[in-house]
PDB file of C-alpha atoms and ligand atoms in Angstrom:
ATOM      1  CA  UNK K  14     119.929  46.914 111.310  1.00 95.00           C
ATOM      2  CA  UNK K  15     122.034  46.165 114.431  1.00 98.00           C
ATOM      3  CA  UNK K  16     125.274  45.047 112.815  1.00 98.00           C
ATOM      4  CA  UNK K  17     128.207  45.093 115.286  1.00 95.00           C
ATOM      5  CA  UNK K  18     125.989  46.395 118.099  1.00 98.00           C
ATOM      6  CA  UNK K  19     126.140  44.767 121.518  1.00 98.00           C
ATOM      7  CA  UNK K  20     122.908  44.213 123.426  1.00 98.00           C
ATOM      8  CA  UNK K  21     122.340  43.090 127.006  1.00 99.00           C
ATOM      9  CA  UNK K  22     118.971  41.429 127.544  1.00 99.00           C
ATOM     10  CA  UNK K  23     117.940  40.381 131.055  1.00 98.00           C
ATOM     11  CA  UNK K  24     115.786  37.260 131.219  1.00 98.00           C
ATOM     12  CA  UNK K  25     116.823  36.713 127.615  1.00 97.00           C
ATOM     13  CA  UNK K  26     116.778  32.932 127.521  1.00 98.00           C
ATOM     14  CA  UNK K  27     113.050  32.330 127.187  1.00 97.00           C
ATOM     15  CA  UNK K  28     109.711  33.956 126.372  1.00 98.00           C
ATOM     16  CA  UNK K  29     109.705  37.585 125.276  1.00 98.00           C
ATOM     17  CA  UNK K  30     113.408  38.042 126.102  1.00 98.00           C
ATOM     18  CA  UNK K  31     114.392  35.119 123.888  1.00 98.00           C
ATOM     19  CA  UNK K  32     112.297  36.455 120.986  1.00 98.00           C
ATOM     20  CA  UNK K  33     114.051  39.809 121.370  1.00 99.00           C
ATOM     21  CA  UNK K  34     117.470  38.109 121.448  1.00 98.00           C
ATOM     22  CA  UNK K  35     116.556  36.176 118.299  1.00 98.00           C
ATOM     23  CA  UNK K  36     115.475  39.210 116.275  1.00 98.00           C
ATOM     24  CA  UNK K  37     118.520  41.171 117.492  1.00 98.00           C
ATOM     25  CA  UNK K  38     120.887  38.336 116.403  1.00 98.00           C
ATOM     26  CA  UNK K  39     119.062  38.031 113.068  1.00 98.00           C
ATOM     27  CA  UNK K  40     119.845  41.711 112.585  1.00 98.00           C
ATOM     28  CA  UNK K  41     123.553  41.321 113.350  1.00 98.00           C
ATOM     29  CA  UNK K  42     123.816  42.113 117.076  1.00 98.00           C
ATOM     30  CA  UNK K  43     126.028  40.379 119.628  1.00 98.00           C
ATOM     31  CA  UNK K  44     124.010  39.556 122.739  1.00 98.00           C
ATOM     32  CA  UNK K  45     124.673  39.040 126.440  1.00 98.00           C
ATOM     33  CA  UNK K  46     121.775  37.261 128.100  1.00 98.00           C
ATOM     34  CA  UNK K  47     121.279  37.123 131.827  1.00 97.00           C
ATOM     35  CA  UNK K  48     119.115  34.458 133.442  1.00 97.00           C
ATOM     36  CA  UNK K  49     118.295  33.442 136.991  1.00 97.00           C
ATOM     37  CA  UNK K  50     118.314  29.674 137.362  1.00 95.00           C
ATOM     38  CA  UNK K  51     117.757  27.278 134.452  1.00 97.00           C
ATOM     39  CA  UNK K  52     121.225  26.390 133.093  1.00 98.00           C
ATOM     40  CA  UNK K  53     119.946  23.854 130.529  1.00 98.00           C
ATOM     41  CA  UNK K  54     117.435  26.358 129.091  1.00 98.00           C
ATOM     42  CA  UNK K  55     120.160  29.029 128.889  1.00 98.00           C
ATOM     43  CA  UNK K  56     122.588  26.709 127.109  1.00 98.00           C
ATOM     44  CA  UNK K  57     119.924  25.571 124.644  1.00 98.00           C
ATOM     45  CA  UNK K  58     118.951  29.153 123.802  1.00 98.00           C
ATOM     46  CA  UNK K  59     122.601  30.162 123.388  1.00 98.00           C
ATOM     47  CA  UNK K  60     123.222  27.237 120.999  1.00 98.00           C
ATOM     48  CA  UNK K  61     120.168  28.167 118.914  1.00 98.00           C
ATOM     49  CA  UNK K  62     121.159  31.823 118.697  1.00 98.00           C
ATOM     50  CA  UNK K  63     124.824  31.135 117.895  1.00 98.00           C
ATOM     51  CA  UNK K  64     123.691  29.520 114.640  1.00 98.00           C
ATOM     52  CA  UNK K  65     123.008  33.032 113.351  1.00 97.00           C
ATOM     53  CA  UNK K  66     126.718  33.795 113.516  1.00 98.00           C
ATOM     54  CA  UNK K  67     127.002  36.596 116.072  1.00 98.00           C
ATOM     55  CA  UNK K  68     128.495  36.411 119.552  1.00 98.00           C
ATOM     56  CA  UNK K  69     126.161  35.062 122.233  1.00 98.00           C
ATOM     57  CA  UNK K  70     127.020  35.012 125.945  1.00 98.00           C
ATOM     58  CA  UNK K  71     124.899  33.830 128.845  1.00 98.00           C
ATOM     59  CA  UNK K  72     125.473  34.917 132.416  1.00 98.00           C
ATOM     60  CA  UNK K  73     123.718  33.456 135.439  1.00 98.00           C
ATOM     61  CA  UNK K  74     122.597  36.004 138.023  1.00 98.00           C
ATOM     62  CA  UNK K  75     119.624  37.424 139.866  1.00 98.00           C
ATOM     63  CA  UNK K  76     118.918  40.973 138.678  1.00 98.00           C
ATOM     64  CA  UNK K  77     117.532  41.800 142.129  1.00 98.00           C
ATOM     65  CA  UNK K  78     121.125  41.538 143.366  1.00 98.00           C
ATOM     66  CA  UNK K  79     123.112  44.676 142.436  1.00 98.00           C
ATOM     67  CA  UNK K  80     126.212  42.507 142.005  1.00 98.00           C
ATOM     68  CA  UNK K  81     124.675  40.979 138.853  1.00 98.00           C
ATOM     69  CA  UNK K  82     124.608  44.349 137.054  1.00 98.00           C
ATOM     70  CA  UNK K  83     128.201  44.946 138.151  1.00 98.00           C
ATOM     71  CA  UNK K  84     129.254  41.542 136.768  1.00 98.00           C
ATOM     72  CA  UNK K  85     127.580  42.277 133.431  1.00 98.00           C
ATOM     73  CA  UNK K  86     129.268  45.692 133.234  1.00 98.00           C
ATOM     74  CA  UNK K  87     132.602  43.971 133.948  1.00 98.00           C
ATOM     75  CA  UNK K  88     131.993  41.479 131.119  1.00 98.00           C
ATOM     76  CA  UNK K  89     131.253  44.363 128.732  1.00 98.00           C
ATOM     77  CA  UNK K  90     134.465  46.093 129.771  1.00 98.00           C
ATOM     78  CA  UNK K  91     136.705  43.047 129.391  1.00 98.00           C
ATOM     79  CA  UNK K  92     135.157  41.210 126.435  1.00 97.00           C
ATOM     80  CA  UNK K  93     133.289  43.859 124.432  1.00 97.00           C
ATOM     81  CA  UNK K  94     135.778  46.736 124.499  1.00 96.00           C
ATOM     82  CA  UNK K  95     133.637  48.654 127.062  1.00 95.00           C
ATOM     83  CA  UNK K  96     130.905  49.075 124.443  1.00 97.00           C
ATOM     84  CA  UNK K  97     127.253  48.311 125.104  1.00 98.00           C
ATOM     85  CA  UNK K  98     124.769  49.810 122.661  1.00 98.00           C
ATOM     86  CA  UNK K  99     121.456  48.386 123.830  1.00 99.00           C
ATOM     87  CA  UNK K 100     120.041  47.364 127.206  1.00 99.00           C
ATOM     88  CA  UNK K 101     116.711  45.556 127.433  1.00 99.00           C
ATOM     89  CA  UNK K 102     115.425  45.276 130.999  1.00 99.00           C
ATOM     90  CA  UNK K 103     113.114  42.372 130.307  1.00 98.00           C
ATOM     91  CA  UNK K 104     113.475  40.093 133.374  1.00 98.00           C
ATOM     92  CA  UNK K 105     110.306  40.060 135.407  1.00 98.00           C
ATOM     93  CA  UNK K 106     108.166  37.947 137.710  1.00 97.00           C
ATOM     94  CA  UNK K 107     104.610  37.861 138.963  1.00 97.00           C
ATOM     95  CA  UNK K 108     103.266  36.652 142.300  1.00 97.00           C
ATOM     96  CA  UNK K 109      99.543  37.294 142.025  1.00 96.00           C
ATOM     97  CA  UNK K 110      97.463  37.447 145.195  1.00 97.00           C
ATOM     98  CA  UNK K 111      94.673  39.597 146.520  1.00 98.00           C
ATOM     99  CA  UNK K 112      96.149  42.404 148.608  1.00 98.00           C
ATOM    100  CA  UNK K 113      94.579  41.037 151.801  1.00 98.00           C
ATOM    101  CA  UNK K 114      96.589  37.848 151.364  1.00 98.00           C
ATOM    102  CA  UNK K 115      99.774  39.463 150.060  1.00 98.00           C
ATOM    103  CA  UNK K 116     102.653  39.317 152.548  1.00 98.00           C
ATOM    104  CA  UNK K 117     105.303  42.034 152.759  1.00 98.00           C
ATOM    105  CA  UNK K 118     107.701  39.553 151.210  1.00 98.00           C
ATOM    106  CA  UNK K 119     105.320  38.811 148.289  1.00 98.00           C
ATOM    107  CA  UNK K 120     105.244  42.528 147.593  1.00 98.00           C
ATOM    108  CA  UNK K 121     108.928  43.291 148.040  1.00 98.00           C
ATOM    109  CA  UNK K 122     110.205  40.330 146.041  1.00 98.00           C
ATOM    110  CA  UNK K 123     108.357  41.432 142.917  1.00 98.00           C
ATOM    111  CA  UNK K 124     109.472  45.056 143.323  1.00 99.00           C
ATOM    112  CA  UNK K 125     113.084  43.972 143.865  1.00 98.00           C
ATOM    113  CA  UNK K 126     113.178  41.834 140.726  1.00 98.00           C
ATOM    114  CA  UNK K 127     111.129  44.000 138.364  1.00 98.00           C
ATOM    115  CA  UNK K 128     111.977  47.546 139.453  1.00 99.00           C
ATOM    116  CA  UNK K 129     115.193  47.509 141.488  1.00 99.00           C
ATOM    117  CA  UNK K 130     116.730  45.075 138.991  1.00 98.00           C
ATOM    118  CA  UNK K 131     116.074  47.470 136.106  1.00 99.00           C
ATOM    119  CA  UNK K 132     117.512  50.355 138.133  1.00 99.00           C
ATOM    120  CA  UNK K 133     120.773  48.506 138.900  1.00 99.00           C
ATOM    121  CA  UNK K 134     121.188  47.557 135.239  1.00 99.00           C
ATOM    122  CA  UNK K 135     120.436  51.071 133.948  1.00 98.00           C
ATOM    123  CA  UNK K 136     122.834  52.616 136.454  1.00 98.00           C
ATOM    124  CA  UNK K 137     125.775  50.355 135.579  1.00 98.00           C
ATOM    125  CA  UNK K 138     125.327  50.194 131.809  1.00 98.00           C
ATOM    126  CA  UNK K 139     124.300  53.817 131.171  1.00 98.00           C
ATOM    127  CA  UNK K 140     127.641  54.776 132.755  1.00 98.00           C
ATOM    128  CA  UNK K 141     129.338  52.899 129.902  1.00 98.00           C
ATOM    129  CA  UNK K 142     126.943  54.284 127.269  1.00 98.00           C
ATOM    130  CA  UNK K 143     127.618  57.859 128.424  1.00 98.00           C
ATOM    131  CA  UNK K 144     131.320  57.459 127.618  1.00 97.00           C
ATOM    132  CA  UNK K 145     130.403  56.590 124.000  1.00 96.00           C
ATOM    133  CA  UNK K 146     127.601  59.186 123.983  1.00 97.00           C
ATOM    134  CA  UNK K 147     125.249  56.656 122.445  1.00 98.00           C
ATOM    135  CA  UNK K 148     122.795  53.980 123.549  1.00 98.00           C
ATOM    136  CA  UNK K 149     119.230  52.724 123.635  1.00 99.00           C
ATOM    137  CA  UNK K 150     117.587  51.441 126.811  1.00 99.00           C
ATOM    138  CA  UNK K 151     114.313  49.547 126.614  1.00 99.00           C
ATOM    139  CA  UNK K 152     112.411  48.768 129.799  1.00 99.00           C
ATOM    140  CA  UNK K 153     109.616  46.202 129.907  1.00 99.00           C
ATOM    141  CA  UNK K 154     106.503  47.707 131.489  1.00 99.00           C
ATOM    142  CA  UNK K 155     103.015  46.163 131.269  1.00 98.00           C
ATOM    143  CA  UNK K 156      99.379  47.104 130.755  1.00 97.00           C
ATOM    144  CA  UNK K 157      99.089  46.207 134.430  1.00 97.00           C
ATOM    145  CA  UNK K 158     101.314  49.193 135.286  1.00 98.00           C
ATOM    146  CA  UNK K 159      99.127  51.524 133.212  1.00 98.00           C
ATOM    147  CA  UNK K 160      95.628  50.452 134.184  1.00 97.00           C
ATOM    148  CA  UNK K 161      96.055  48.117 137.201  1.00 97.00           C
ATOM    149  CA  UNK K 162      94.844  44.563 137.634  1.00 95.00           C
ATOM    150  CA  UNK K 163      93.223  42.845 140.606  1.00 96.00           C
ATOM    151  CA  UNK K 164      95.625  40.566 142.540  1.00 97.00           C
ATOM    152  CA  UNK K 165      98.613  42.408 141.052  1.00 98.00           C
ATOM    153  CA  UNK K 166      99.266  45.270 143.482  1.00 98.00           C
ATOM    154  CA  UNK K 167     102.936  44.218 143.654  1.00 98.00           C
ATOM    155  CA  UNK K 168     103.342  43.703 139.897  1.00 98.00           C
ATOM    156  CA  UNK K 169     101.395  46.849 138.886  1.00 98.00           C
ATOM    157  CA  UNK K 170     103.454  48.949 141.310  1.00 99.00           C
ATOM    158  CA  UNK K 171     106.682  47.564 139.845  1.00 99.00           C
ATOM    159  CA  UNK K 172     105.572  48.232 136.271  1.00 99.00           C
ATOM    160  CA  UNK K 173     104.178  51.729 137.003  1.00 99.00           C
ATOM    161  CA  UNK K 174     107.569  52.357 138.629  1.00 99.00           C
ATOM    162  CA  UNK K 175     109.251  51.242 135.419  1.00 99.00           C
ATOM    163  CA  UNK K 176     107.247  53.860 133.520  1.00 99.00           C
ATOM    164  CA  UNK K 177     108.277  56.686 135.878  1.00 98.00           C
ATOM    165  CA  UNK K 178     111.887  55.545 135.929  1.00 98.00           C
ATOM    166  CA  UNK K 179     111.953  55.418 132.116  1.00 99.00           C
ATOM    167  CA  UNK K 180     110.704  58.999 131.820  1.00 98.00           C
ATOM    168  CA  UNK K 181     113.191  60.391 134.363  1.00 99.00           C
ATOM    169  CA  UNK K 182     116.119  58.462 132.889  1.00 99.00           C
ATOM    170  CA  UNK K 183     115.177  59.672 129.384  1.00 99.00           C
ATOM    171  CA  UNK K 184     115.325  63.272 130.623  1.00 98.00           C
ATOM    172  CA  UNK K 185     118.667  62.711 132.389  1.00 98.00           C
ATOM    173  CA  UNK K 186     120.367  60.908 129.535  1.00 98.00           C
ATOM    174  CA  UNK K 187     118.952  62.505 126.367  1.00 98.00           C
ATOM    175  CA  UNK K 188     121.674  65.145 126.044  1.00 98.00           C
ATOM    176  CA  UNK K 189     124.258  62.395 126.355  1.00 98.00           C
ATOM    177  CA  UNK K 190     123.007  60.567 123.295  1.00 98.00           C
ATOM    178  CA  UNK K 191     121.079  57.867 125.151  1.00 98.00           C
ATOM    179  CA  UNK K 192     117.419  57.146 124.435  1.00 99.00           C
ATOM    180  CA  UNK K 193     115.239  55.456 127.066  1.00 99.00           C
ATOM    181  CA  UNK K 194     111.841  53.992 126.214  1.00 99.00           C
ATOM    182  CA  UNK K 195     109.455  51.379 127.567  1.00 99.00           C
ATOM    183  CA  UNK K 196     107.229  48.764 125.996  1.00 99.00           C
ATOM    184  CA  UNK K 197     103.932  47.916 127.688  1.00 98.00           C
ATOM    185  CA  UNK K 198     102.952  44.451 126.453  1.00 98.00           C
ATOM    186  CA  UNK K 199      99.356  43.306 126.701  1.00 97.00           C
ATOM    187  CA  UNK K 200      98.554  39.621 127.046  1.00 96.00           C
ATOM    188  CA  UNK K 201     101.451  37.676 125.500  1.00 97.00           C
ATOM    189  CA  UNK K 202     101.596  33.865 125.275  1.00 96.00           C
ATOM    190  CA  UNK K 203     104.667  32.788 127.275  1.00 95.00           C
ATOM    191  CA  UNK K 204     105.449  30.639 130.329  1.00 92.00           C
ATOM    192  CA  UNK K 205     104.321  33.587 132.463  1.00 88.00           C
ATOM    193  CA  UNK K 206     100.775  33.311 131.128  1.00 89.00           C
ATOM    194  CA  UNK K 207     100.769  29.523 130.555  1.00 90.00           C
ATOM    195  CA  UNK K 208      99.122  28.983 133.946  1.00 86.00           C
ATOM    196  CA  UNK K 209      95.820  30.258 132.535  1.00 86.00           C
ATOM    197  CA  UNK K 210      93.200  27.837 131.203  1.00 90.00           C
ATOM    198  CA  UNK K 211      92.041  27.933 127.569  1.00 91.00           C
ATOM    199  CA  UNK K 212      88.740  29.367 128.778  1.00 92.00           C
ATOM    200  CA  UNK K 213      90.529  32.207 130.591  1.00 88.00           C
ATOM    201  CA  UNK K 214      92.590  32.905 127.472  1.00 92.00           C
ATOM    202  CA  UNK K 215      89.453  32.944 125.279  1.00 92.00           C
ATOM    203  CA  UNK K 216      87.850  35.411 127.685  1.00 90.00           C
ATOM    204  CA  UNK K 217      90.964  37.595 127.616  1.00 89.00           C
ATOM    205  CA  UNK K 218      90.939  37.612 123.807  1.00 93.00           C
ATOM    206  CA  UNK K 219      87.346  38.933 123.824  1.00 95.00           C
ATOM    207  CA  UNK K 220      88.598  42.220 125.345  1.00 93.00           C
ATOM    208  CA  UNK K 221      91.401  42.639 122.810  1.00 97.00           C
ATOM    209  CA  UNK K 222      90.590  44.799 119.790  1.00 98.00           C
ATOM    210  CA  UNK K 223      92.581  42.596 117.419  1.00 98.00           C
ATOM    211  CA  UNK K 224      90.831  39.535 118.865  1.00 96.00           C
ATOM    212  CA  UNK K 225      93.903  37.491 119.716  1.00 96.00           C
ATOM    213  CA  UNK K 226      96.582  37.128 122.354  1.00 97.00           C
ATOM    214  CA  UNK K 227     100.008  38.457 121.439  1.00 98.00           C
ATOM    215  CA  UNK K 228     103.101  36.420 120.602  1.00 98.00           C
ATOM    216  CA  UNK K 229     106.629  37.134 121.909  1.00 98.00           C
ATOM    217  CA  UNK K 230     107.602  38.170 118.351  1.00 98.00           C
ATOM    218  CA  UNK K 231     105.057  41.019 118.497  1.00 98.00           C
ATOM    219  CA  UNK K 232     107.052  42.528 121.360  1.00 98.00           C
ATOM    220  CA  UNK K 233     110.413  41.675 119.785  1.00 98.00           C
ATOM    221  CA  UNK K 234     109.576  43.687 116.661  1.00 98.00           C
ATOM    222  CA  UNK K 235     108.787  46.764 118.779  1.00 99.00           C
ATOM    223  CA  UNK K 236     112.071  46.240 120.653  1.00 99.00           C
ATOM    224  CA  UNK K 237     113.958  46.073 117.334  1.00 98.00           C
ATOM    225  CA  UNK K 238     112.433  49.417 116.329  1.00 98.00           C
ATOM    226  CA  UNK K 239     113.414  51.027 119.654  1.00 99.00           C
ATOM    227  CA  UNK K 240     116.916  49.525 119.594  1.00 98.00           C
ATOM    228  CA  UNK K 241     117.723  50.586 116.040  1.00 98.00           C
ATOM    229  CA  UNK K 242     118.325  53.865 114.252  1.00 98.00           C
ATOM    230  CA  UNK K 243     114.735  53.652 112.986  1.00 98.00           C
ATOM    231  CA  UNK K 244     113.703  55.282 116.271  1.00 98.00           C
ATOM    232  CA  UNK K 245     116.567  57.775 116.528  1.00 98.00           C
ATOM    233  CA  UNK K 246     114.165  60.627 117.428  1.00 98.00           C
ATOM    234  CA  UNK K 247     112.076  58.626 119.905  1.00 99.00           C
ATOM    235  CA  UNK K 248     112.751  58.834 123.651  1.00 99.00           C
ATOM    236  CA  UNK K 249     110.748  58.886 126.879  1.00 99.00           C
ATOM    237  CA  UNK K 250     107.890  56.935 125.301  1.00 98.00           C
ATOM    238  CA  UNK K 251     105.845  54.005 126.527  1.00 98.00           C
ATOM    239  CA  UNK K 252     104.757  52.005 123.509  1.00 98.00           C
ATOM    240  CA  UNK K 253     101.779  49.770 124.165  1.00 98.00           C
ATOM    241  CA  UNK K 254     101.954  46.537 122.178  1.00 98.00           C
ATOM    242  CA  UNK K 255      98.698  45.018 123.285  1.00 98.00           C
ATOM    243  CA  UNK K 256      96.486  44.448 120.241  1.00 98.00           C
ATOM    244  CA  UNK K 257      94.401  47.457 121.262  1.00 98.00           C
ATOM    245  CA  UNK K 258      93.614  46.183 124.758  1.00 96.00           C
ATOM    246  CA  UNK K 259      93.966  49.691 126.158  1.00 93.00           C
ATOM    247  CA  UNK K 260      92.611  52.429 123.909  1.00 91.00           C
TER     248      UNK K 260
HETATM  249  P1  LIG X   2     108.878  34.558 131.375  1.00 50.16           P
HETATM  250  O1  LIG X   2     108.527  34.167 132.778  1.00 50.16           O
HETATM  251  O2  LIG X   2     108.590  33.613 130.271  1.00 50.16           O
HETATM  252  O3  LIG X   2     110.422  34.948 131.295  1.00 50.16           O
HETATM  253  C1  LIG X   2     110.978  35.807 132.223  1.00 50.16           C
HETATM  254  C2  LIG X   2     112.480  35.675 132.183  1.00 50.16           C
HETATM  255  O4  LIG X   2     113.033  36.551 133.182  1.00 50.16           O
HETATM  256  C3  LIG X   2     112.969  34.268 132.535  1.00 50.16           C
HETATM  257  O5  LIG X   2     114.057  33.935 131.686  1.00 50.16           O
HETATM  258  C4  LIG X   2     113.452  34.399 133.973  1.00 50.16           C
HETATM  259  O6  LIG X   2     114.508  33.533 134.314  1.00 50.16           O
HETATM  260  C5  LIG X   2     113.944  35.842 133.992  1.00 50.16           C
HETATM  261  N1  LIG X   2     113.938  36.389 135.334  1.00 50.16           N
HETATM  262  C6  LIG X   2     112.892  36.552 136.154  1.00 50.16           C
HETATM  263  N2  LIG X   2     113.287  37.059 137.322  1.00 50.16           N
HETATM  264  C7  LIG X   2     114.636  37.218 137.231  1.00 50.16           C
HETATM  265  C8  LIG X   2     115.634  37.689 138.110  1.00 50.16           C
HETATM  266  N3  LIG X   2     115.330  38.109 139.343  1.00 50.16           N
HETATM  267  N4  LIG X   2     116.918  37.706 137.690  1.00 50.16           N
HETATM  268  C9  LIG X   2     117.251  37.298 136.441  1.00 50.16           C
HETATM  269  N5  LIG X   2     116.350  36.833 135.557  1.00 50.16           N
HETATM  270  C10 LIG X   2     115.064  36.791 135.954  1.00 50.16           C
HETATM  271  O7  LIG X   2     108.167  35.961 131.167  1.00 50.16           O
HETATM  272  P2  LIG X   2     107.739  36.754 129.827  1.00 50.16           P
HETATM  273  O8  LIG X   2     106.300  36.557 129.633  1.00 50.16           O
HETATM  274  O9  LIG X   2     108.673  36.446 128.730  1.00 50.16           O
HETATM  275  O10 LIG X   2     107.934  38.259 130.345  1.00 50.16           O
HETATM  276  C11 LIG X   2     109.038  39.072 130.000  1.00 50.16           C
HETATM  277  C12 LIG X   2     108.766  40.483 130.506  1.00 50.16           C
HETATM  278  O11 LIG X   2     107.577  40.990 129.898  1.00 50.16           O
HETATM  279  C13 LIG X   2     108.548  40.575 132.014  1.00 50.16           C
HETATM  280  O12 LIG X   2     109.126  41.758 132.508  1.00 50.16           O
HETATM  281  C14 LIG X   2     107.048  40.651 132.130  1.00 50.16           C
HETATM  282  O13 LIG X   2     106.654  41.284 133.316  1.00 50.16           O
HETATM  283  C15 LIG X   2     106.690  41.451 130.893  1.00 50.16           C
HETATM  284  N6  LIG X   2     105.314  41.280 130.469  1.00 50.16           N
HETATM  285  C16 LIG X   2     104.834  40.059 130.072  1.00 50.16           C
HETATM  286  C17 LIG X   2     103.507  39.925 129.683  1.00 50.16           C
HETATM  287  C18 LIG X   2     102.929  38.628 129.221  1.00 50.16           C
HETATM  288  O14 LIG X   2     101.719  38.597 128.978  1.00 50.16           O
HETATM  289  N7  LIG X   2     103.677  37.565 129.085  1.00 50.16           N
HETATM  290  C19 LIG X   2     102.596  41.079 129.728  1.00 50.16           C
HETATM  291  C20 LIG X   2     103.197  42.299 130.150  1.00 50.16           C
HETATM  292  C21 LIG X   2     104.512  42.389 130.507  1.00 50.16           C
END
């Protein structure tokens, strides 16, 4: 489904990003994965993915730094013939605290990583996509950005921002052949949610229509749909993949 396509996935070495990278490679894509700090994890993921036979590159860099997006664009220009077909803005962090205890830095750090990072990446890579008049951008939102969550003022703001940015970018880029959509995951079992106790997870599952937490593969399958020609008439949409948590 993605044969000979090139995809950039931020935070692609673990969790949801890794599941997306895996399904993209399984479907024939070359992938460039950006990660922030864990070299061993990045190398291990790259080795696993390379077994599927497509090109896999990992690049260390903080998406909150605009230089990282520039470096990735440079890599696409030099090593991938200036062609990037898919961008998945997946990298994200939480720093949950009640607002009364949230410092300015707690707030800004999450916005910088989750929202500014996606902006820098979209700006750099859509400029390359425009030249080919083709591309699919997928931004990772969250149920928290749609309905809010206590102790997540920073995170909800970043993810609501992702939704607005997705809609505006879709309107700007549609006539240039580029689709821009977002996925709003519900409660997905990854390192991000591993801090919760089994009791907290059981309680969370009680509010989910399908009665279970999601797996990274549930999000990856939605990303495959949005990245591929299967969704060629879909843009400016926020697809909730949350087991019916919000309905
Ligand atoms: P995770 O914590 O397992 O993985 C996040 C990845 O992003 C890591 O590889 C990390 O190194 C990378 N990353 C974080 N900040 C970065 C930065 N500044 N620069 C470069 N890389 C950075 O998280 P998970 O669960 O896989 O989440 C992926 C995305 O899905 C995030 O945007 C998250 O907000 C979103 N999401 C996750 C949900 C869940 O329940 N797990 C629910 C809703 C949304």
